[in-house]
Amino acid sequence: MQLTGFGTSEDLGRVNASLVLRTVLAEGPLARAEIADRLGLRRATVTRVAARLLEIGVLREGEPNRSNPGRPTVPLELGGHDRVVLTAHFGTRELRVGAVNIRGEMLQESRRPYRDPAPEAVAEMAREGLGALAGELRGGETRVLGVGASIAGWVDPATGVVARFAPLGWTDVPFGRLLTDELELPHYFDQTVRGLALAERMIGAARGHQDLLMLWVGNVLGAAIVNEGAARQGPRGAAGSIAHFPVGEHGHACECGRTDCLQQLLTDGAILRDAIGAGIVRPSASIRTLVQVAEDGDEAAMALMAERAAVLGRAAAAMSNLINPPLVVAGGLVPTARGFMPAFTEAFERAGERGGEIRVAGSAFGDAAPTIASAAFLLDAFYRDPFAFDPA
Ligand SMILES: [Zn+2]
């Protein structure tokens, strides 16, 4: 929470509004008295703040609860489903353009492979997609709060400079500027796994957690280390690179010139390569097919998934021994497939040596994670100060 400038009663009202709204987002619907109890605020304060949030339509009153004796209580729930964040996610091979509402629910998503990997061309493609989607939504009741974008590479969110994004061959590209220069809406551009960690904390598997280790397995591998509510960025935004984490002796040569790197066992591409090599799926199969085959109970596919889950579990245990988080969340299509988390958890538990119990969980967002992650920073800004997005 941003408390700078805190001091006037107006500021205090905004802080309280943010607290009330976040409580309803995470735990709602709730009666005013329940919100007051959870936050340690006076009931009159909650009533006053809620009135302003009801007025702008971000909260609404639910069905009165008549089960208790006395006056029925009226729960407050999140309103404002017409408010959306437009999103752009820059993956290794494709662009996802989407829309996410203020509950963090993905309303739309379209995916297109890159025509041309040049930064200008990719930015142009995203602007076209976002413009088309905004035009489509404008006809209805929808209000666009802003644009949230994320990339699976090293990025400095303060400058928007992508320090490195190997899949497209980018180094020190001022991509944030290319993307948002002419954009008149509020916008955020950051790294996907950091966005995902924030989304998990707001509405997913890490609700109520200020500290966690977030892992991502997709076309790339990544991690976010969240400490006291802030994800570590480090020089050039490169924190969380686990692709070249050394694991065992598998002997696969890596693009970095070494062997035995984690990404040679654990990206979608690496798992698929080995499944095809073992004859588990056809050479033309996608990772989605492989996950489906495992979910359908194919023993060889399940065994491969379990083996890779154990590799990630041991790597996560080594990282956790170092940073000692209370929670580890794993996201991506493979980690959220059936059977992955039990094998991951078992290997993680066995390899750990740590101060206290560490809970592990799968991401709440499955395959929608990149789009929801892209919306997270803008959603967070909205929940910090909903009135700033409602000038009327
Ligand atoms: Zn490597």
PDB file of N, CA, C and O in Angstrom, residues 292-345:
ATOM      1  N   GLN A 292      -3.320 -33.031 -22.019  1.00  0.00           N
ATOM      2  CA  GLN A 292      -4.588 -33.754 -22.111  1.00  0.00           C
ATOM      3  C   GLN A 292      -4.363 -35.266 -22.016  1.00  0.00           C
ATOM      4  O   GLN A 292      -5.093 -35.969 -21.304  1.00  0.00           O
ATOM      5  N   VAL A 293      -3.325 -35.754 -22.700  1.00  0.00           N
ATOM      6  CA  VAL A 293      -3.007 -37.189 -22.679  1.00  0.00           C
ATOM      7  C   VAL A 293      -2.695 -37.626 -21.238  1.00  0.00           C
ATOM      8  O   VAL A 293      -3.160 -38.672 -20.768  1.00  0.00           O
ATOM      9  N   ALA A 294      -1.933 -36.786 -20.523  1.00  0.00           N
ATOM     10  CA  ALA A 294      -1.624 -37.098 -19.118  1.00  0.00           C
ATOM     11  C   ALA A 294      -2.897 -37.071 -18.272  1.00  0.00           C
ATOM     12  O   ALA A 294      -3.114 -37.936 -17.420  1.00  0.00           O
ATOM     13  N   GLU A 295      -3.744 -36.066 -18.530  1.00  0.00           N
ATOM     14  CA  GLU A 295      -4.988 -35.971 -17.745  1.00  0.00           C
ATOM     15  C   GLU A 295      -5.921 -37.141 -18.026  1.00  0.00           C
ATOM     16  O   GLU A 295      -6.684 -37.549 -17.162  1.00  0.00           O
ATOM     17  N   ASP A 296      -5.822 -37.677 -19.237  1.00  0.00           N
ATOM     18  CA  ASP A 296      -6.657 -38.824 -19.582  1.00  0.00           C
ATOM     19  C   ASP A 296      -6.121 -40.130 -18.981  1.00  0.00           C
ATOM     20  O   ASP A 296      -6.725 -41.183 -19.164  1.00  0.00           O
ATOM     21  N   GLY A 297      -4.971 -40.044 -18.314  1.00  0.00           N
ATOM     22  CA  GLY A 297      -4.493 -41.207 -17.576  1.00  0.00           C
ATOM     23  C   GLY A 297      -3.422 -42.038 -18.264  1.00  0.00           C
ATOM     24  O   GLY A 297      -3.095 -43.128 -17.794  1.00  0.00           O
ATOM     25  N   ASP A 298      -2.836 -41.546 -19.371  1.00  0.00           N
ATOM     26  CA  ASP A 298      -1.745 -42.281 -20.018  1.00  0.00           C
ATOM     27  C   ASP A 298      -0.559 -42.375 -19.054  1.00  0.00           C
ATOM     28  O   ASP A 298      -0.049 -41.358 -18.576  1.00  0.00           O
ATOM     29  N   GLU A 299      -0.132 -43.601 -18.778  1.00  0.00           N
ATOM     30  CA  GLU A 299       0.867 -43.788 -17.705  1.00  0.00           C
ATOM     31  C   GLU A 299       2.204 -43.154 -18.019  1.00  0.00           C
ATOM     32  O   GLU A 299       2.832 -42.545 -17.158  1.00  0.00           O
ATOM     33  N   ALA A 300       2.660 -43.299 -19.279  1.00  0.00           N
ATOM     34  CA  ALA A 300       3.966 -42.728 -19.636  1.00  0.00           C
ATOM     35  C   ALA A 300       3.921 -41.201 -19.564  1.00  0.00           C
ATOM     36  O   ALA A 300       4.871 -40.559 -19.084  1.00  0.00           O
ATOM     37  N   ALA A 301       2.826 -40.609 -20.007  1.00  0.00           N
ATOM     38  CA  ALA A 301       2.691 -39.143 -19.947  1.00  0.00           C
ATOM     39  C   ALA A 301       2.645 -38.678 -18.499  1.00  0.00           C
ATOM     40  O   ALA A 301       3.281 -37.679 -18.122  1.00  0.00           O
ATOM     41  N   MET A 302       1.897 -39.416 -17.686  1.00  0.00           N
ATOM     42  CA  MET A 302       1.798 -39.048 -16.262  1.00  0.00           C
ATOM     43  C   MET A 302       3.157 -39.168 -15.576  1.00  0.00           C
ATOM     44  O   MET A 302       3.530 -38.327 -14.756  1.00  0.00           O
ATOM     45  N   ALA A 303       3.901 -40.219 -15.944  1.00  0.00           N
ATOM     46  CA  ALA A 303       5.217 -40.422 -15.329  1.00  0.00           C
ATOM     47  C   ALA A 303       6.178 -39.293 -15.714  1.00  0.00           C
ATOM     48  O   ALA A 303       6.941 -38.801 -14.882  1.00  0.00           O
ATOM     49  N   LEU A 304       6.119 -38.881 -16.988  1.00  0.00           N
ATOM     50  CA  LEU A 304       6.981 -37.772 -17.430  1.00  0.00           C
ATOM     51  C   LEU A 304       6.627 -36.488 -16.679  1.00  0.00           C
ATOM     52  O   LEU A 304       7.509 -35.768 -16.182  1.00  0.00           O
ATOM     53  N   MET A 305       5.347 -36.200 -16.564  1.00  0.00           N
ATOM     54  CA  MET A 305       4.900 -34.999 -15.841  1.00  0.00           C
ATOM     55  C   MET A 305       5.360 -35.052 -14.381  1.00  0.00           C
ATOM     56  O   MET A 305       5.823 -34.057 -13.822  1.00  0.00           O
ATOM     57  N   ALA A 306       5.208 -36.229 -13.773  1.00  0.00           N
ATOM     58  CA  ALA A 306       5.587 -36.370 -12.359  1.00  0.00           C
ATOM     59  C   ALA A 306       7.093 -36.182 -12.185  1.00  0.00           C
ATOM     60  O   ALA A 306       7.548 -35.558 -11.225  1.00  0.00           O
ATOM     61  N   GLU A 307       7.861 -36.712 -13.140  1.00  0.00           N
ATOM     62  CA  GLU A 307       9.315 -36.586 -13.057  1.00  0.00           C
ATOM     63  C   GLU A 307       9.722 -35.115 -13.153  1.00  0.00           C
ATOM     64  O   GLU A 307      10.565 -34.629 -12.391  1.00  0.00           O
ATOM     65  N   ARG A 308       9.092 -34.385 -14.087  1.00  0.00           N
ATOM     66  CA  ARG A 308       9.429 -32.958 -14.248  1.00  0.00           C
ATOM     67  C   ARG A 308       8.909 -32.123 -13.064  1.00  0.00           C
ATOM     68  O   ARG A 308       9.527 -31.145 -12.663  1.00  0.00           O
ATOM     69  N   ALA A 309       7.784 -32.553 -12.519  1.00  0.00           N
ATOM     70  CA  ALA A 309       7.266 -31.875 -11.328  1.00  0.00           C
ATOM     71  C   ALA A 309       8.264 -32.016 -10.182  1.00  0.00           C
ATOM     72  O   ALA A 309       8.502 -31.075  -9.409  1.00  0.00           O
ATOM     73  N   ALA A 310       8.889 -33.199 -10.099  1.00  0.00           N
ATOM     74  CA  ALA A 310       9.876 -33.430  -9.036  1.00  0.00           C
ATOM     75  C   ALA A 310      11.122 -32.576  -9.256  1.00  0.00           C
ATOM     76  O   ALA A 310      11.718 -32.063  -8.299  1.00  0.00           O
ATOM     77  N   VAL A 311      11.511 -32.399 -10.531  1.00  0.00           N
ATOM     78  CA  VAL A 311      12.666 -31.532 -10.832  1.00  0.00           C
ATOM     79  C   VAL A 311      12.362 -30.104 -10.345  1.00  0.00           C
ATOM     80  O   VAL A 311      13.186 -29.465  -9.678  1.00  0.00           O
ATOM     81  N   LEU A 312      11.168 -29.614 -10.678  1.00  0.00           N
ATOM     82  CA  LEU A 312      10.798 -28.258 -10.249  1.00  0.00           C
ATOM     83  C   LEU A 312      10.686 -28.191  -8.719  1.00  0.00           C
ATOM     84  O   LEU A 312      11.086 -27.203  -8.103  1.00  0.00           O
ATOM     85  N   GLY A 313      10.192 -29.269  -8.121  1.00  0.00           N
ATOM     86  CA  GLY A 313      10.064 -29.311  -6.663  1.00  0.00           C
ATOM     87  C   GLY A 313      11.419 -29.192  -5.968  1.00  0.00           C
ATOM     88  O   GLY A 313      11.569 -28.460  -4.992  1.00  0.00           O
ATOM     89  N   ARG A 314      12.410 -29.905  -6.507  1.00  0.00           N
ATOM     90  CA  ARG A 314      13.750 -29.839  -5.902  1.00  0.00           C
ATOM     91  C   ARG A 314      14.371 -28.458  -6.116  1.00  0.00           C
ATOM     92  O   ARG A 314      15.001 -27.900  -5.212  1.00  0.00           O
ATOM     93  N   ALA A 315      14.174 -27.895  -7.324  1.00  0.00           N
ATOM     94  CA  ALA A 315      14.705 -26.547  -7.588  1.00  0.00           C
ATOM     95  C   ALA A 315      14.027 -25.527  -6.668  1.00  0.00           C
ATOM     96  O   ALA A 315      14.683 -24.642  -6.107  1.00  0.00           O
ATOM     97  N   ALA A 316      12.715 -25.667  -6.520  1.00  0.00           N
ATOM     98  CA  ALA A 316      11.965 -24.736  -5.661  1.00  0.00           C
ATOM     99  C   ALA A 316      12.415 -24.866  -4.206  1.00  0.00           C
ATOM    100  O   ALA A 316      12.463 -23.870  -3.466  1.00  0.00           O
ATOM    101  N   ALA A 317      12.755 -26.092  -3.795  1.00  0.00           N
ATOM    102  CA  ALA A 317      13.220 -26.297  -2.416  1.00  0.00           C
ATOM    103  C   ALA A 317      14.552 -25.582  -2.204  1.00  0.00           C
ATOM    104  O   ALA A 317      14.761 -24.926  -1.176  1.00  0.00           O
ATOM    105  N   ALA A 318      15.439 -25.666  -3.199  1.00  0.00           N
ATOM    106  CA  ALA A 318      16.737 -24.989  -3.072  1.00  0.00           C
ATOM    107  C   ALA A 318      16.543 -23.475  -2.972  1.00  0.00           C
ATOM    108  O   ALA A 318      17.163 -22.800  -2.150  1.00  0.00           O
ATOM    109  N   MET A 319      15.643 -22.936  -3.800  1.00  0.00           N
ATOM    110  CA  MET A 319      15.376 -21.491  -3.749  1.00  0.00           C
ATOM    111  C   MET A 319      14.730 -21.119  -2.418  1.00  0.00           C
ATOM    112  O   MET A 319      15.046 -20.085  -1.822  1.00  0.00           O
ATOM    113  N   SER A 320      13.838 -21.978  -1.950  1.00  0.00           N
ATOM    114  CA  SER A 320      13.109 -21.677  -0.715  1.00  0.00           C
ATOM    115  C   SER A 320      14.013 -21.760   0.504  1.00  0.00           C
ATOM    116  O   SER A 320      13.834 -21.008   1.470  1.00  0.00           O
ATOM    117  N   ASN A 321      14.978 -22.677   0.470  1.00  0.00           N
ATOM    118  CA  ASN A 321      15.924 -22.742   1.590  1.00  0.00           C
ATOM    119  C   ASN A 321      16.665 -21.415   1.723  1.00  0.00           C
ATOM    120  O   ASN A 321      17.007 -20.983   2.820  1.00  0.00           O
ATOM    121  N   LEU A 322      16.893 -20.775   0.581  1.00  0.00           N
ATOM    122  CA  LEU A 322      17.624 -19.517   0.567  1.00  0.00           C
ATOM    123  C   LEU A 322      16.759 -18.346   1.021  1.00  0.00           C
ATOM    124  O   LEU A 322      17.171 -17.553   1.857  1.00  0.00           O
ATOM    125  N   ILE A 323      15.552 -18.217   0.476  1.00  0.00           N
ATOM    126  CA  ILE A 323      14.758 -17.011   0.772  1.00  0.00           C
ATOM    127  C   ILE A 323      13.656 -17.239   1.799  1.00  0.00           C
ATOM    128  O   ILE A 323      13.077 -16.291   2.290  1.00  0.00           O
ATOM    129  N   ASN A 324      13.379 -18.503   2.119  1.00  0.00           N
ATOM    130  CA  ASN A 324      12.455 -18.855   3.197  1.00  0.00           C
ATOM    131  C   ASN A 324      11.078 -18.188   3.093  1.00  0.00           C
ATOM    132  O   ASN A 324      10.648 -17.482   4.009  1.00  0.00           O
ATOM    133  N   PRO A 325      10.363 -18.408   1.976  1.00  0.00           N
ATOM    134  CA  PRO A 325       9.028 -17.806   1.857  1.00  0.00           C
ATOM    135  C   PRO A 325       7.982 -18.667   2.562  1.00  0.00           C
ATOM    136  O   PRO A 325       8.183 -19.881   2.684  1.00  0.00           O
ATOM    137  N   PRO A 326       6.884 -18.077   3.019  1.00  0.00           N
ATOM    138  CA  PRO A 326       5.842 -18.912   3.630  1.00  0.00           C
ATOM    139  C   PRO A 326       4.990 -19.640   2.588  1.00  0.00           C
ATOM    140  O   PRO A 326       4.247 -20.551   2.924  1.00  0.00           O
ATOM    141  N   LEU A 327       5.106 -19.226   1.313  1.00  0.00           N
ATOM    142  CA  LEU A 327       4.237 -19.773   0.274  1.00  0.00           C
ATOM    143  C   LEU A 327       4.986 -19.836  -1.052  1.00  0.00           C
ATOM    144  O   LEU A 327       5.707 -18.910  -1.419  1.00  0.00           O
ATOM    145  N   VAL A 328       4.804 -20.958  -1.767  1.00  0.00           N
ATOM    146  CA  VAL A 328       5.327 -21.097  -3.121  1.00  0.00           C
ATOM    147  C   VAL A 328       4.141 -21.383  -4.041  1.00  0.00           C
ATOM    148  O   VAL A 328       3.352 -22.285  -3.768  1.00  0.00           O
ATOM    149  N   VAL A 329       3.990 -20.590  -5.095  1.00  0.00           N
ATOM    150  CA  VAL A 329       2.906 -20.802  -6.049  1.00  0.00           C
ATOM    151  C   VAL A 329       3.517 -21.110  -7.413  1.00  0.00           C
ATOM    152  O   VAL A 329       4.435 -20.419  -7.848  1.00  0.00           O
ATOM    153  N   ALA A 330       3.015 -22.159  -8.059  1.00  0.00           N
ATOM    154  CA  ALA A 330       3.518 -22.530  -9.378  1.00  0.00           C
ATOM    155  C   ALA A 330       2.422 -22.329 -10.420  1.00  0.00           C
ATOM    156  O   ALA A 330       1.297 -22.771 -10.233  1.00  0.00           O
ATOM    157  N   GLY A 331       2.766 -21.625 -11.508  1.00  0.00           N
ATOM    158  CA  GLY A 331       1.784 -21.331 -12.548  1.00  0.00           C
ATOM    159  C   GLY A 331       2.228 -21.808 -13.916  1.00  0.00           C
ATOM    160  O   GLY A 331       3.397 -22.110 -14.134  1.00  0.00           O
ATOM    161  N   GLY A 332       1.255 -21.880 -14.829  1.00  0.00           N
ATOM    162  CA  GLY A 332       1.503 -22.329 -16.194  1.00  0.00           C
ATOM    163  C   GLY A 332       0.572 -23.483 -16.521  1.00  0.00           C
ATOM    164  O   GLY A 332      -0.055 -24.056 -15.622  1.00  0.00           O
ATOM    165  N   LEU A 333       0.498 -23.839 -17.777  1.00  0.00           N
ATOM    166  CA  LEU A 333      -0.396 -24.923 -18.197  1.00  0.00           C
ATOM    167  C   LEU A 333       0.008 -26.251 -17.547  1.00  0.00           C
ATOM    168  O   LEU A 333      -0.831 -26.989 -17.035  1.00  0.00           O
ATOM    169  N   VAL A 334       1.319 -26.549 -17.554  1.00  0.00           N
ATOM    170  CA  VAL A 334       1.795 -27.828 -17.006  1.00  0.00           C
ATOM    171  C   VAL A 334       1.606 -27.893 -15.482  1.00  0.00           C
ATOM    172  O   VAL A 334       1.016 -28.860 -14.980  1.00  0.00           O
ATOM    173  N   PRO A 335       2.069 -26.906 -14.711  1.00  0.00           N
ATOM    174  CA  PRO A 335       1.901 -27.015 -13.244  1.00  0.00           C
ATOM    175  C   PRO A 335       0.451 -27.065 -12.777  1.00  0.00           C
ATOM    176  O   PRO A 335       0.171 -27.595 -11.709  1.00  0.00           O
ATOM    177  N   THR A 336      -0.477 -26.511 -13.569  1.00  0.00           N
ATOM    178  CA  THR A 336      -1.872 -26.543 -13.112  1.00  0.00           C
ATOM    179  C   THR A 336      -2.629 -27.751 -13.671  1.00  0.00           C
ATOM    180  O   THR A 336      -3.826 -27.890 -13.464  1.00  0.00           O
ATOM    181  N   ALA A 337      -1.902 -28.634 -14.386  1.00  0.00           N
ATOM    182  CA  ALA A 337      -2.527 -29.866 -14.857  1.00  0.00           C
ATOM    183  C   ALA A 337      -2.633 -30.860 -13.684  1.00  0.00           C
ATOM    184  O   ALA A 337      -1.859 -30.806 -12.735  1.00  0.00           O
ATOM    185  N   ARG A 338      -3.592 -31.761 -13.803  1.00  0.00           N
ATOM    186  CA  ARG A 338      -3.858 -32.721 -12.736  1.00  0.00           C
ATOM    187  C   ARG A 338      -2.618 -33.583 -12.474  1.00  0.00           C
ATOM    188  O   ARG A 338      -1.952 -34.014 -13.408  1.00  0.00           O
ATOM    189  N   GLY A 339      -2.303 -33.794 -11.223  1.00  0.00           N
ATOM    190  CA  GLY A 339      -1.208 -34.697 -10.880  1.00  0.00           C
ATOM    191  C   GLY A 339       0.139 -34.016 -10.720  1.00  0.00           C
ATOM    192  O   GLY A 339       1.060 -34.575 -10.138  1.00  0.00           O
ATOM    193  N   PHE A 340       0.286 -32.794 -11.248  1.00  0.00           N
ATOM    194  CA  PHE A 340       1.589 -32.132 -11.181  1.00  0.00           C
ATOM    195  C   PHE A 340       1.909 -31.691  -9.751  1.00  0.00           C
ATOM    196  O   PHE A 340       2.998 -31.983  -9.229  1.00  0.00           O
ATOM    197  N   MET A 341       0.962 -31.014  -9.118  1.00  0.00           N
ATOM    198  CA  MET A 341       1.250 -30.442  -7.804  1.00  0.00           C
ATOM    199  C   MET A 341       1.564 -31.484  -6.723  1.00  0.00           C
ATOM    200  O   MET A 341       2.448 -31.254  -5.904  1.00  0.00           O
ATOM    201  N   PRO A 342       0.880 -32.650  -6.700  1.00  0.00           N
ATOM    202  CA  PRO A 342       1.250 -33.661  -5.693  1.00  0.00           C
ATOM    203  C   PRO A 342       2.713 -34.103  -5.826  1.00  0.00           C
ATOM    204  O   PRO A 342       3.438 -34.207  -4.824  1.00  0.00           O
ATOM    205  N   ALA A 343       3.160 -34.347  -7.076  1.00  0.00           N
ATOM    206  CA  ALA A 343       4.552 -34.780  -7.283  1.00  0.00           C
ATOM    207  C   ALA A 343       5.521 -33.651  -6.935  1.00  0.00           C
ATOM    208  O   ALA A 343       6.594 -33.874  -6.357  1.00  0.00           O
ATOM    209  N   PHE A 344       5.128 -32.431  -7.303  1.00  0.00           N
ATOM    210  CA  PHE A 344       5.931 -31.255  -6.978  1.00  0.00           C
ATOM    211  C   PHE A 344       6.073 -31.127  -5.462  1.00  0.00           C
ATOM    212  O   PHE A 344       7.168 -30.957  -4.925  1.00  0.00           O
ATOM    213  N   THR A 345       4.954 -31.230  -4.770  1.00  0.00           N
ATOM    214  CA  THR A 345       4.930 -31.039  -3.322  1.00  0.00           C
ATOM    215  C   THR A 345       5.783 -32.086  -2.609  1.00  0.00           C
ATOM    216  O   THR A 345       6.544 -31.773  -1.693  1.00  0.00           O
TER     217      THR A 345
END
